[in-house]
Each structure stands twice: as C-alpha cells, then as structure tokens.
PDB file of C-alpha atoms in Angstrom:
ATOM      1  CA  MET B   1     -76.836   6.080 -83.004  1.00 46.00           C
ATOM      2  CA  THR B   2     -73.932   4.392 -84.785  1.00 52.00           C
ATOM      3  CA  ASP B   3     -72.270   8.011 -85.521  1.00 76.00           C
ATOM      4  CA  ILE B   4     -72.811   8.777 -82.401  1.00 82.00           C
ATOM      5  CA  ILE B   5     -71.176   5.656 -81.145  1.00 83.00           C
ATOM      6  CA  SER B   6     -68.211   6.304 -83.754  1.00 81.00           C
ATOM      7  CA  ILE B   7     -67.912   9.743 -82.263  1.00 85.00           C
ATOM      8  CA  ILE B   8     -67.004   8.604 -79.057  1.00 88.00           C
ATOM      9  CA  LEU B   9     -64.930   6.504 -79.884  1.00 87.00           C
ATOM     10  CA  LEU B  10     -62.638   8.173 -81.851  1.00 86.00           C
ATOM     11  CA  GLY B  11     -62.839  10.791 -79.660  1.00 89.00           C
ATOM     12  CA  ILE B  12     -61.577   7.998 -77.490  1.00 91.00           C
ATOM     13  CA  VAL B  13     -58.717   7.497 -78.984  1.00 88.00           C
ATOM     14  CA  GLU B  14     -57.873  10.997 -79.755  1.00 88.00           C
ATOM     15  CA  GLY B  15     -57.916  11.794 -76.091  1.00 90.00           C
ATOM     16  CA  VAL B  16     -55.785   8.416 -75.042  1.00 90.00           C
ATOM     17  CA  THR B  17     -53.572   8.501 -77.690  1.00 89.00           C
ATOM     18  CA  GLU B  18     -52.789  12.935 -78.445  1.00 86.00           C
ATOM     19  CA  PHE B  19     -49.560  13.190 -75.811  1.00 87.00           C
ATOM     20  CA  LEU B  20     -48.135   9.591 -75.660  1.00 87.00           C
ATOM     21  CA  PRO B  21     -45.657   8.878 -77.963  1.00 88.00           C
ATOM     22  CA  VAL B  22     -47.620   6.159 -79.936  1.00 88.00           C
ATOM     23  CA  SER B  23     -49.192   8.748 -82.962  1.00 86.00           C
ATOM     24  CA  SER B  24     -53.100   9.521 -82.277  1.00 82.00           C
ATOM     25  CA  THR B  25     -53.022  10.537 -85.865  1.00 79.00           C
ATOM     26  CA  GLY B  26     -51.979   6.875 -86.881  1.00 83.00           C
ATOM     27  CA  HIS B  27     -54.563   5.520 -84.413  1.00 85.00           C
ATOM     28  CA  LEU B  28     -57.285   7.311 -85.572  1.00 80.00           C
ATOM     29  CA  ILE B  29     -56.093   5.810 -89.114  1.00 81.00           C
ATOM     30  CA  LEU B  30     -56.399   2.301 -87.564  1.00 85.00           C
ATOM     31  CA  ALA B  31     -59.420   3.043 -86.050  1.00 81.00           C
ATOM     32  CA  THR B  32     -61.135   4.099 -88.926  1.00 77.00           C
ATOM     33  CA  LYS B  33     -59.907   1.113 -91.137  1.00 78.00           C
ATOM     34  CA  LEU B  34     -60.558  -1.074 -88.383  1.00 79.00           C
ATOM     35  CA  LEU B  35     -64.054  -0.486 -87.594  1.00 75.00           C
ATOM     36  CA  GLY B  36     -64.898   0.531 -91.540  1.00 74.00           C
ATOM     37  CA  TYR B  37     -65.405   4.233 -91.533  1.00 71.00           C
ATOM     38  CA  ASP B  38     -65.375   6.157 -94.707  1.00 68.00           C
ATOM     39  CA  ALA B  39     -62.431   7.930 -94.134  1.00 65.00           C
ATOM     40  CA  GLU B  40     -62.777  10.468 -96.218  1.00 67.00           C
ATOM     41  CA  LYS B  41     -66.143  11.125 -94.346  1.00 69.00           C
ATOM     42  CA  TRP B  42     -63.763  11.316 -90.973  1.00 70.00           C
ATOM     43  CA  ALA B  43     -61.083  13.170 -92.307  1.00 70.00           C
ATOM     44  CA  VAL B  44     -61.340  16.490 -90.938  1.00 73.00           C
ATOM     45  CA  PHE B  45     -62.946  15.518 -87.564  1.00 78.00           C
ATOM     46  CA  ASN B  46     -60.104  13.463 -86.960  1.00 76.00           C
ATOM     47  CA  ILE B  47     -57.948  16.624 -87.141  1.00 76.00           C
ATOM     48  CA  VAL B  48     -60.315  18.923 -85.557  1.00 80.00           C
ATOM     49  CA  ILE B  49     -60.937  16.920 -82.808  1.00 85.00           C
ATOM     50  CA  GLN B  50     -57.334  17.428 -81.552  1.00 84.00           C
ATOM     51  CA  LEU B  51     -58.101  20.593 -80.628  1.00 87.00           C
ATOM     52  CA  GLY B  52     -60.256  19.166 -77.124  1.00 90.00           C
ATOM     53  CA  ALA B  53     -56.820  17.718 -76.608  1.00 89.00           C
ATOM     54  CA  ILE B  54     -54.971  20.506 -77.316  1.00 90.00           C
ATOM     55  CA  LEU B  55     -57.914  22.491 -74.932  1.00 92.00           C
ATOM     56  CA  ALA B  56     -56.366  20.063 -71.792  1.00 93.00           C
ATOM     57  CA  ILE B  57     -52.935  21.698 -71.530  1.00 93.00           C
ATOM     58  CA  VAL B  58     -54.409  24.868 -71.536  1.00 93.00           C
ATOM     59  CA  VAL B  59     -56.744  23.666 -68.530  1.00 94.00           C
ATOM     60  CA  LEU B  60     -53.751  21.844 -66.771  1.00 93.00           C
ATOM     61  CA  TYR B  61     -51.231  23.848 -67.065  1.00 93.00           C
ATOM     62  CA  TRP B  62     -52.641  26.884 -66.913  1.00 94.00           C
ATOM     63  CA  ARG B  63     -50.558  28.230 -64.591  1.00 95.00           C
ATOM     64  CA  THR B  64     -47.531  27.929 -66.280  1.00 94.00           C
ATOM     65  CA  PHE B  65     -49.579  29.725 -69.250  1.00 94.00           C
ATOM     66  CA  TRP B  66     -50.378  32.268 -66.536  1.00 96.00           C
ATOM     67  CA  ALA B  67     -47.027  32.910 -64.959  1.00 95.00           C
ATOM     68  CA  VAL B  68     -45.673  33.020 -68.958  1.00 95.00           C
ATOM     69  CA  GLY B  69     -48.164  35.649 -69.267  1.00 95.00           C
ATOM     70  CA  LEU B  70     -47.069  37.757 -66.429  1.00 96.00           C
ATOM     71  CA  GLY B  71     -43.442  37.585 -67.101  1.00 95.00           C
ATOM     72  CA  LEU B  72     -43.724  38.788 -70.695  1.00 95.00           C
ATOM     73  CA  LEU B  73     -45.476  41.630 -69.222  1.00 94.00           C
ATOM     74  CA  LYS B  74     -42.316  42.160 -66.883  1.00 92.00           C
ATOM     75  CA  ARG B  75     -39.816  40.906 -69.418  1.00 92.00           C
ATOM     76  CA  ASP B  76     -38.567  38.754 -67.301  1.00 95.00           C
ATOM     77  CA  PRO B  77     -35.676  36.535 -68.915  1.00 95.00           C
ATOM     78  CA  VAL B  78     -37.315  33.435 -68.752  1.00 95.00           C
ATOM     79  CA  ALA B  79     -40.348  33.798 -69.278  1.00 95.00           C
ATOM     80  CA  ILE B  80     -39.255  35.004 -72.495  1.00 96.00           C
ATOM     81  CA  ARG B  81     -36.868  32.357 -73.203  1.00 96.00           C
ATOM     82  CA  PHE B  82     -39.722  29.988 -72.756  1.00 96.00           C
ATOM     83  CA  VAL B  83     -42.193  31.745 -75.287  1.00 96.00           C
ATOM     84  CA  ARG B  84     -39.018  31.833 -77.737  1.00 96.00           C
ATOM     85  CA  ASN B  85     -37.997  27.965 -77.486  1.00 96.00           C
ATOM     86  CA  VAL B  86     -41.881  27.130 -78.151  1.00 96.00           C
ATOM     87  CA  LEU B  87     -42.079  29.030 -81.357  1.00 95.00           C
ATOM     88  CA  VAL B  88     -38.585  28.430 -82.082  1.00 96.00           C
ATOM     89  CA  ALA B  89     -39.540  24.847 -82.082  1.00 95.00           C
ATOM     90  CA  PHE B  90     -42.594  25.563 -84.238  1.00 94.00           C
ATOM     91  CA  VAL B  91     -41.449  27.024 -86.871  1.00 94.00           C
ATOM     92  CA  PRO B  92     -39.947  24.242 -88.845  1.00 92.00           C
ATOM     93  CA  ALA B  93     -42.985  21.907 -89.047  1.00 88.00           C
ATOM     94  CA  ALA B  94     -44.800  25.117 -90.033  1.00 87.00           C
ATOM     95  CA  VAL B  95     -42.950  25.712 -92.447  1.00 90.00           C
ATOM     96  CA  ILE B  96     -42.425  22.093 -94.192  1.00 89.00           C
ATOM     97  CA  GLY B  97     -45.781  21.362 -93.379  1.00 81.00           C
ATOM     98  CA  LEU B  98     -46.634  24.070 -95.678  1.00 79.00           C
ATOM     99  CA  ALA B  99     -44.738  22.643 -98.155  1.00 81.00           C
ATOM    100  CA  ILE B 100     -45.513  19.181 -98.361  1.00 79.00           C
ATOM    101  CA  HIS B 101     -48.832  19.119 -96.753  1.00 71.00           C
ATOM    102  CA  LYS B 102     -49.952  17.301-100.119  1.00 73.00           C
ATOM    103  CA  GLN B 103     -47.932  14.562-100.182  1.00 74.00           C
ATOM    104  CA  ILE B 104     -48.709  14.445 -96.622  1.00 73.00           C
ATOM    105  CA  GLU B 105     -52.308  13.890 -97.197  1.00 70.00           C
ATOM    106  CA  ALA B 106     -51.525  11.488 -99.581  1.00 70.00           C
ATOM    107  CA  LEU B 107     -50.265   9.172 -96.428  1.00 66.00           C
ATOM    108  CA  LEU B 108     -52.859   9.715 -94.130  1.00 66.00           C
ATOM    109  CA  GLY B 109     -55.024   6.866 -95.380  1.00 67.00           C
ATOM    110  CA  ASN B 110     -52.221   4.365 -95.462  1.00 79.00           C
ATOM    111  CA  ALA B 111     -52.786   1.792 -92.249  1.00 85.00           C
ATOM    112  CA  GLU B 112     -49.580   0.075 -93.804  1.00 89.00           C
ATOM    113  CA  VAL B 113     -47.899   2.597 -92.980  1.00 88.00           C
ATOM    114  CA  VAL B 114     -48.662   3.590 -89.797  1.00 89.00           C
ATOM    115  CA  SER B 115     -48.040   0.002 -88.734  1.00 91.00           C
ATOM    116  CA  ILE B 116     -44.331   0.455 -90.345  1.00 93.00           C
ATOM    117  CA  ALA B 117     -44.306   3.581 -88.431  1.00 92.00           C
ATOM    118  CA  LEU B 118     -45.438   2.190 -85.268  1.00 94.00           C
ATOM    119  CA  ILE B 119     -42.551  -0.303 -84.762  1.00 95.00           C
ATOM    120  CA  ILE B 120     -40.125   1.848 -86.254  1.00 94.00           C
ATOM    121  CA  GLY B 121     -40.397   4.241 -83.206  1.00 92.00           C
ATOM    122  CA  GLY B 122     -41.022   2.043 -80.492  1.00 94.00           C
ATOM    123  CA  ILE B 123     -37.473   0.457 -81.340  1.00 95.00           C
ATOM    124  CA  ALA B 124     -36.589   4.168 -81.587  1.00 92.00           C
ATOM    125  CA  ILE B 125     -37.395   4.688 -78.025  1.00 91.00           C
ATOM    126  CA  ILE B 126     -35.540   1.570 -76.941  1.00 93.00           C
ATOM    127  CA  ALA B 127     -32.376   2.742 -78.697  1.00 92.00           C
ATOM    128  CA  VAL B 128     -32.737   6.738 -77.051  1.00 90.00           C
ATOM    129  CA  GLU B 129     -33.474   5.242 -73.589  1.00 87.00           C
ATOM    130  CA  ARG B 130     -30.387   3.078 -73.768  1.00 86.00           C
ATOM    131  CA  PHE B 131     -28.255   5.290 -75.563  1.00 85.00           C
ATOM    132  CA  ALA B 132     -29.079   9.098 -74.586  1.00 80.00           C
ATOM    133  CA  PRO B 133     -26.854  10.965 -72.989  1.00 79.00           C
ATOM    134  CA  LYS B 134     -27.166  11.987 -69.254  1.00 78.00           C
ATOM    135  CA  SER B 135     -30.229  14.377 -68.896  1.00 77.00           C
ATOM    136  CA  ASP B 136     -28.810  17.702 -67.172  1.00 79.00           C
ATOM    137  CA  ILE B 137     -31.166  19.959 -68.817  1.00 85.00           C
ATOM    138  CA  VAL B 138     -34.526  20.858 -66.553  1.00 85.00           C
ATOM    139  CA  GLY B 139     -37.058  23.471 -67.573  1.00 88.00           C
ATOM    140  CA  VAL B 140     -38.626  24.204 -70.589  1.00 93.00           C
ATOM    141  CA  ALA B 141     -36.814  27.711 -70.687  1.00 94.00           C
ATOM    142  CA  ASP B 142     -33.442  26.052 -70.223  1.00 94.00           C
ATOM    143  CA  ILE B 143     -33.518  24.437 -73.288  1.00 95.00           C
ATOM    144  CA  PRO B 144     -30.872  25.394 -75.608  1.00 94.00           C
ATOM    145  CA  LEU B 145     -31.521  27.817 -78.287  1.00 94.00           C
ATOM    146  CA  GLY B 146     -29.395  25.194 -80.898  1.00 93.00           C
ATOM    147  CA  LYS B 147     -31.009  22.182 -79.254  1.00 94.00           C
ATOM    148  CA  VAL B 148     -34.701  23.409 -79.492  1.00 95.00           C
ATOM    149  CA  VAL B 149     -33.913  23.742 -83.035  1.00 95.00           C
ATOM    150  CA  GLY B 150     -32.975  20.557 -83.511  1.00 94.00           C
ATOM    151  CA  ILE B 151     -36.303  19.459 -81.629  1.00 94.00           C
ATOM    152  CA  GLY B 152     -38.442  21.424 -84.271  1.00 94.00           C
ATOM    153  CA  PHE B 153     -37.015  19.806 -87.668  1.00 93.00           C
ATOM    154  CA  LEU B 154     -37.439  16.045 -85.521  1.00 92.00           C
ATOM    155  CA  GLN B 155     -41.332  17.023 -85.101  1.00 90.00           C
ATOM    156  CA  CYS B 156     -41.205  17.386 -88.322  1.00 89.00           C
ATOM    157  CA  LEU B 157     -40.944  13.362 -89.216  1.00 88.00           C
ATOM    158  CA  ALA B 158     -44.589  12.827 -87.079  1.00 85.00           C
ATOM    159  CA  MET B 159     -45.385  14.445 -90.768  1.00 85.00           C
ATOM    160  CA  VAL B 160     -45.028  10.267 -91.224  1.00 85.00           C
ATOM    161  CA  PRO B 161     -48.762   9.107 -89.836  1.00 83.00           C
ATOM    162  CA  GLY B 162     -47.598   6.686 -86.995  1.00 85.00           C
ATOM    163  CA  VAL B 163     -44.520   8.184 -86.081  1.00 88.00           C
ATOM    164  CA  SER B 164     -45.936  10.345 -83.362  1.00 87.00           C
ATOM    165  CA  ARG B 165     -45.031  14.126 -83.347  1.00 87.00           C
ATOM    166  CA  SER B 166     -44.821  14.025 -79.018  1.00 88.00           C
ATOM    167  CA  GLY B 167     -42.816  10.949 -79.444  1.00 88.00           C
ATOM    168  CA  ALA B 168     -40.736  12.805 -82.266  1.00 91.00           C
ATOM    169  CA  THR B 169     -40.040  16.088 -79.981  1.00 93.00           C
ATOM    170  CA  ILE B 170     -39.612  13.461 -76.840  1.00 91.00           C
ATOM    171  CA  LEU B 171     -37.135  11.469 -78.049  1.00 89.00           C
ATOM    172  CA  GLY B 172     -35.554  14.308 -79.801  1.00 90.00           C
ATOM    173  CA  ALA B 173     -35.353  16.183 -76.521  1.00 92.00           C
ATOM    174  CA  LEU B 174     -34.021  13.036 -74.490  1.00 90.00           C
ATOM    175  CA  ALA B 175     -31.291  12.225 -77.346  1.00 90.00           C
ATOM    176  CA  LEU B 176     -30.400  16.056 -77.169  1.00 91.00           C
ATOM    177  CA  GLY B 177     -30.020  15.719 -72.647  1.00 90.00           C
ATOM    178  CA  VAL B 178     -33.045  16.695 -71.766  1.00 92.00           C
ATOM    179  CA  GLU B 179     -34.816  15.555 -68.826  1.00 89.00           C
ATOM    180  CA  ARG B 180     -37.888  13.161 -68.799  1.00 86.00           C
ATOM    181  CA  ARG B 181     -40.338  15.570 -67.592  1.00 87.00           C
ATOM    182  CA  THR B 182     -38.882  18.519 -69.194  1.00 91.00           C
ATOM    183  CA  ALA B 183     -39.032  16.165 -72.384  1.00 91.00           C
ATOM    184  CA  ALA B 184     -42.581  15.152 -71.824  1.00 90.00           C
ATOM    185  CA  GLU B 185     -44.121  18.945 -70.446  1.00 91.00           C
ATOM    186  CA  PHE B 186     -42.189  20.657 -73.720  1.00 94.00           C
ATOM    187  CA  SER B 187     -43.916  18.165 -75.706  1.00 93.00           C
ATOM    188  CA  PHE B 188     -47.313  19.334 -74.720  1.00 91.00           C
ATOM    189  CA  PHE B 189     -46.447  23.009 -74.808  1.00 94.00           C
ATOM    190  CA  LEU B 190     -45.168  22.517 -78.253  1.00 93.00           C
ATOM    191  CA  ALA B 191     -48.234  20.838 -79.584  1.00 90.00           C
ATOM    192  CA  ILE B 192     -50.458  23.556 -79.147  1.00 92.00           C
ATOM    193  CA  PRO B 193     -49.320  26.275 -82.245  1.00 91.00           C
ATOM    194  CA  THR B 194     -48.176  23.054 -83.858  1.00 86.00           C
ATOM    195  CA  MET B 195     -52.048  21.575 -83.655  1.00 84.00           C
ATOM    196  CA  LEU B 196     -53.323  25.106 -84.080  1.00 86.00           C
ATOM    197  CA  GLY B 197     -51.857  25.470 -87.023  1.00 83.00           C
ATOM    198  CA  ALA B 198     -52.613  22.477 -88.371  1.00 78.00           C
ATOM    199  CA  THR B 199     -56.751  22.562 -87.813  1.00 79.00           C
ATOM    200  CA  THR B 200     -56.934  25.828 -88.744  1.00 81.00           C
ATOM    201  CA  LEU B 201     -55.037  24.884 -92.259  1.00 76.00           C
ATOM    202  CA  GLU B 202     -58.145  21.833 -92.635  1.00 73.00           C
ATOM    203  CA  LEU B 203     -60.751  24.332 -91.744  1.00 74.00           C
ATOM    204  CA  VAL B 204     -59.599  26.395 -94.266  1.00 76.00           C
ATOM    205  CA  LYS B 205     -59.519  23.760 -96.948  1.00 74.00           C
ATOM    206  CA  ASN B 206     -62.393  21.966 -95.855  1.00 69.00           C
ATOM    207  CA  ARG B 207     -64.970  25.157 -95.143  1.00 68.00           C
ATOM    208  CA  ASP B 208     -67.344  23.939 -98.159  1.00 67.00           C
ATOM    209  CA  ALA B 209     -67.710  20.730 -96.789  1.00 62.00           C
ATOM    210  CA  LEU B 210     -68.054  21.519 -93.824  1.00 62.00           C
ATOM    211  CA  LEU B 211     -71.192  24.042 -94.006  1.00 62.00           C
ATOM    212  CA  SER B 212     -72.569  22.124 -97.099  1.00 60.00           C
ATOM    213  CA  GLY B 213     -72.904  19.516 -94.512  1.00 55.00           C
ATOM    214  CA  VAL B 214     -70.832  16.907 -96.167  1.00 54.00           C
ATOM    215  CA  GLY B 215     -68.546  14.500 -94.317  1.00 60.00           C
ATOM    216  CA  VAL B 216     -69.129  14.923 -90.300  1.00 66.00           C
ATOM    217  CA  GLY B 217     -70.676  18.379 -89.193  1.00 72.00           C
ATOM    218  CA  PHE B 218     -69.896  20.687 -86.422  1.00 77.00           C
ATOM    219  CA  GLY B 219     -72.584  18.599 -84.003  1.00 81.00           C
ATOM    220  CA  ALA B 220     -70.161  15.347 -84.474  1.00 82.00           C
ATOM    221  CA  ILE B 221     -67.059  17.715 -84.725  1.00 83.00           C
ATOM    222  CA  ALA B 222     -68.147  18.981 -81.240  1.00 86.00           C
ATOM    223  CA  LEU B 223     -69.405  16.272 -79.430  1.00 90.00           C
ATOM    224  CA  GLY B 224     -65.532  14.448 -80.275  1.00 89.00           C
ATOM    225  CA  PHE B 225     -64.013  17.616 -79.061  1.00 90.00           C
ATOM    226  CA  ALA B 226     -65.932  17.071 -75.827  1.00 93.00           C
ATOM    227  CA  VAL B 227     -64.686  14.109 -75.275  1.00 94.00           C
ATOM    228  CA  ALA B 228     -60.970  13.912 -76.694  1.00 93.00           C
ATOM    229  CA  PHE B 229     -60.947  17.041 -73.895  1.00 95.00           C
ATOM    230  CA  ILE B 230     -62.218  15.234 -71.049  1.00 95.00           C
ATOM    231  CA  VAL B 231     -60.335  11.587 -72.162  1.00 95.00           C
ATOM    232  CA  ALA B 232     -57.245  13.617 -72.429  1.00 94.00           C
ATOM    233  CA  VAL B 233     -57.481  15.330 -69.001  1.00 93.00           C
ATOM    234  CA  ILE B 234     -57.159  12.062 -67.066  1.00 92.00           C
ATOM    235  CA  VAL B 235     -54.380  10.565 -69.521  1.00 92.00           C
ATOM    236  CA  VAL B 236     -51.724  13.862 -69.306  1.00 90.00           C
ATOM    237  CA  LYS B 237     -52.130  13.843 -65.488  1.00 84.00           C
ATOM    238  CA  GLY B 238     -51.139   9.528 -65.530  1.00 86.00           C
ATOM    239  CA  PHE B 239     -48.429  10.141 -68.151  1.00 87.00           C
ATOM    240  CA  VAL B 240     -45.745  12.385 -67.012  1.00 79.00           C
ATOM    241  CA  GLY B 241     -46.056  10.475 -63.491  1.00 81.00           C
ATOM    242  CA  VAL B 242     -45.077   7.404 -65.628  1.00 83.00           C
ATOM    243  CA  VAL B 243     -42.818   8.570 -67.875  1.00 81.00           C
ATOM    244  CA  THR B 244     -40.700  10.298 -64.854  1.00 76.00           C
ATOM    245  CA  ARG B 245     -41.163   6.366 -62.678  1.00 80.00           C
ATOM    246  CA  TYR B 246     -40.768   4.143 -65.213  1.00 81.00           C
ATOM    247  CA  GLY B 247     -38.880   6.534 -68.573  1.00 84.00           C
ATOM    248  CA  PHE B 248     -41.044   5.543 -72.239  1.00 88.00           C
ATOM    249  CA  VAL B 249     -40.071   1.926 -72.782  1.00 90.00           C
ATOM    250  CA  PRO B 250     -43.199   0.338 -71.901  1.00 91.00           C
ATOM    251  CA  PHE B 251     -44.455   2.550 -74.750  1.00 91.00           C
ATOM    252  CA  ALA B 252     -41.880   1.505 -77.075  1.00 93.00           C
ATOM    253  CA  TRP B 253     -43.490  -2.367 -76.662  1.00 94.00           C
ATOM    254  CA  TYR B 254     -46.994  -0.932 -77.323  1.00 94.00           C
ATOM    255  CA  ARG B 255     -45.922   0.229 -80.600  1.00 94.00           C
ATOM    256  CA  ILE B 256     -44.085  -2.365 -81.866  1.00 96.00           C
ATOM    257  CA  VAL B 257     -46.676  -5.193 -80.776  1.00 95.00           C
ATOM    258  CA  ALA B 258     -49.710  -2.506 -81.799  1.00 93.00           C
ATOM    259  CA  GLY B 259     -47.800  -2.207 -85.476  1.00 94.00           C
ATOM    260  CA  THR B 260     -46.980  -5.827 -85.864  1.00 95.00           C
ATOM    261  CA  ALA B 261     -51.022  -6.670 -84.954  1.00 94.00           C
ATOM    262  CA  ALA B 262     -52.250  -4.265 -87.246  1.00 92.00           C
ATOM    263  CA  LEU B 263     -49.299  -5.643 -90.097  1.00 93.00           C
ATOM    264  CA  ILE B 264     -50.937  -9.144 -89.628  1.00 93.00           C
ATOM    265  CA  TRP B 265     -54.938  -7.804 -89.250  1.00 90.00           C
ATOM    266  CA  LEU B 266     -54.343  -5.822 -92.697  1.00 89.00           C
ATOM    267  CA  ALA B 267     -53.060  -8.562 -94.526  1.00 89.00           C
ATOM    268  CA  THR B 268     -55.575 -10.953 -94.106  1.00 87.00           C
ATOM    269  CA  LEU B 269     -57.963  -8.185 -95.757  1.00 77.00           C
TER     270      LEU B 269
END
C-alpha cells in the first residue's frame, strides 16, 4: 500500500510539473528526498513516467499533429518548417546529453543543486519577462532557424536538475522574440523527441534491473505513467490560458519560494 501511495504521489508531481517552468525532475528529486524514498530505487521510475506527460501533449494537440502529417504528405512549406524546427531544436540536447550523461547522472540525486537552480531560474524568469524584446513571432513554423538553434542550446541548461526543460526553452523563446503562447507550445512539442530520447536511453541502460525486478518494476511504472498522463492533461489545458493572460512571473515567485524553503529544510537535516 505504501508503494502504491508513493507511485500515485510521484505521478501527480510529474503530471503537474512537467510542462510548467518549475522543473519536474527537480520536484521529483525533492519529493523523493522529502518523503524518505530510496532515490536509486525510484530513479528509473521518475524518468519513464515522464512519457505519460508526453502522451498528454500528443492527445491534446492531436489535431495539430494530424494537420502537420497531412501537410508533410502534400509537401506543405508550413508543415515542413514545423517539423524542421522541432527536430533542429532537439539536436543540441541529443548530442550534448549523450556526451555528458555521466556528469548529468551525478547531479540527479543532489537536492541542494535543485534548490539553488529553482531560485536562480525564478530570478531569470522575472528578468526575461521584464527585458525581453517585443514578441512578434507567432506560430511554431514561423520561428526563424537561427532562433530555433538558440532555443535548442538553451534547452541543454535543463540538464542541471532544477533548471526546468520547459522553463529553459520557454525563456529562450521569449528572449528571442517569440510570443508567449507560441513559446509554451513549442516547448510542449520539443518535449516529445527530447523525453522520448531520454527515456529510451534510461530503459536501455537499466533493462537488466527492470527485468530482474530491482527497483520499482513495470507495474508501478505503468500506474505512475497513467497518473502522470491524466494530471498532465488537466494541467496543460489550464497552463496555456494562465500564461497567455498573466505571463510567467507567478511561476517565478513559486520557484524562488520553493527553492528557498527547500534550502532551509535541507539545512536542518
């Protein structure tokens, strides 16, 4: 029963935080630490259930993907640019992630790094919201290639736990003149190849542990996947409306408060 509650709690954390600029990985690390879980036991689980959140994007934006697919068959320039932009932005994370994956793994259990990154990221959001240039790029297919490359490299900052993949890509897009809603949606679409790649790598690396029953196991992963999917569907629907109306500053203050509280709590351990 304890494991089932843990699975549901971590699934909820993943579903709520994956697409908000607050760092899902960072929150899962802090939740694992706060609840006293064995971080090694839950490491693969925390990575794989992100696919549940990714599936939420596929379901919510199926019309967009369907239109792009039909457009590719017809060689429509807009559809081609859409796919090009997502794939080009994905490449830096794929290359750099493979090159330094051991160093990344060394940080994944470090709650102090997460806390500090949350605070710094919050300050960065406030700065970008205040000083970013006028947003004049609307539509993922309309983002110029040079800016797509820049967003792709900025996504690599999220390899530090607590930075937030969605936060890095959204802030990068805003700083380069992309409109808020488009920045958020580009981050959603970019998450699909990025998280598929990261999850596939983790599954291959940990296949022996999964097959031997070490860690959480396939049943637990399936339940966490389902919980993350359902919660992410609900959260994403509300998130786009919030950022369109209020911007990203509320998430910045949340990051600063949460990171500060986590540092204080960690200092008492």
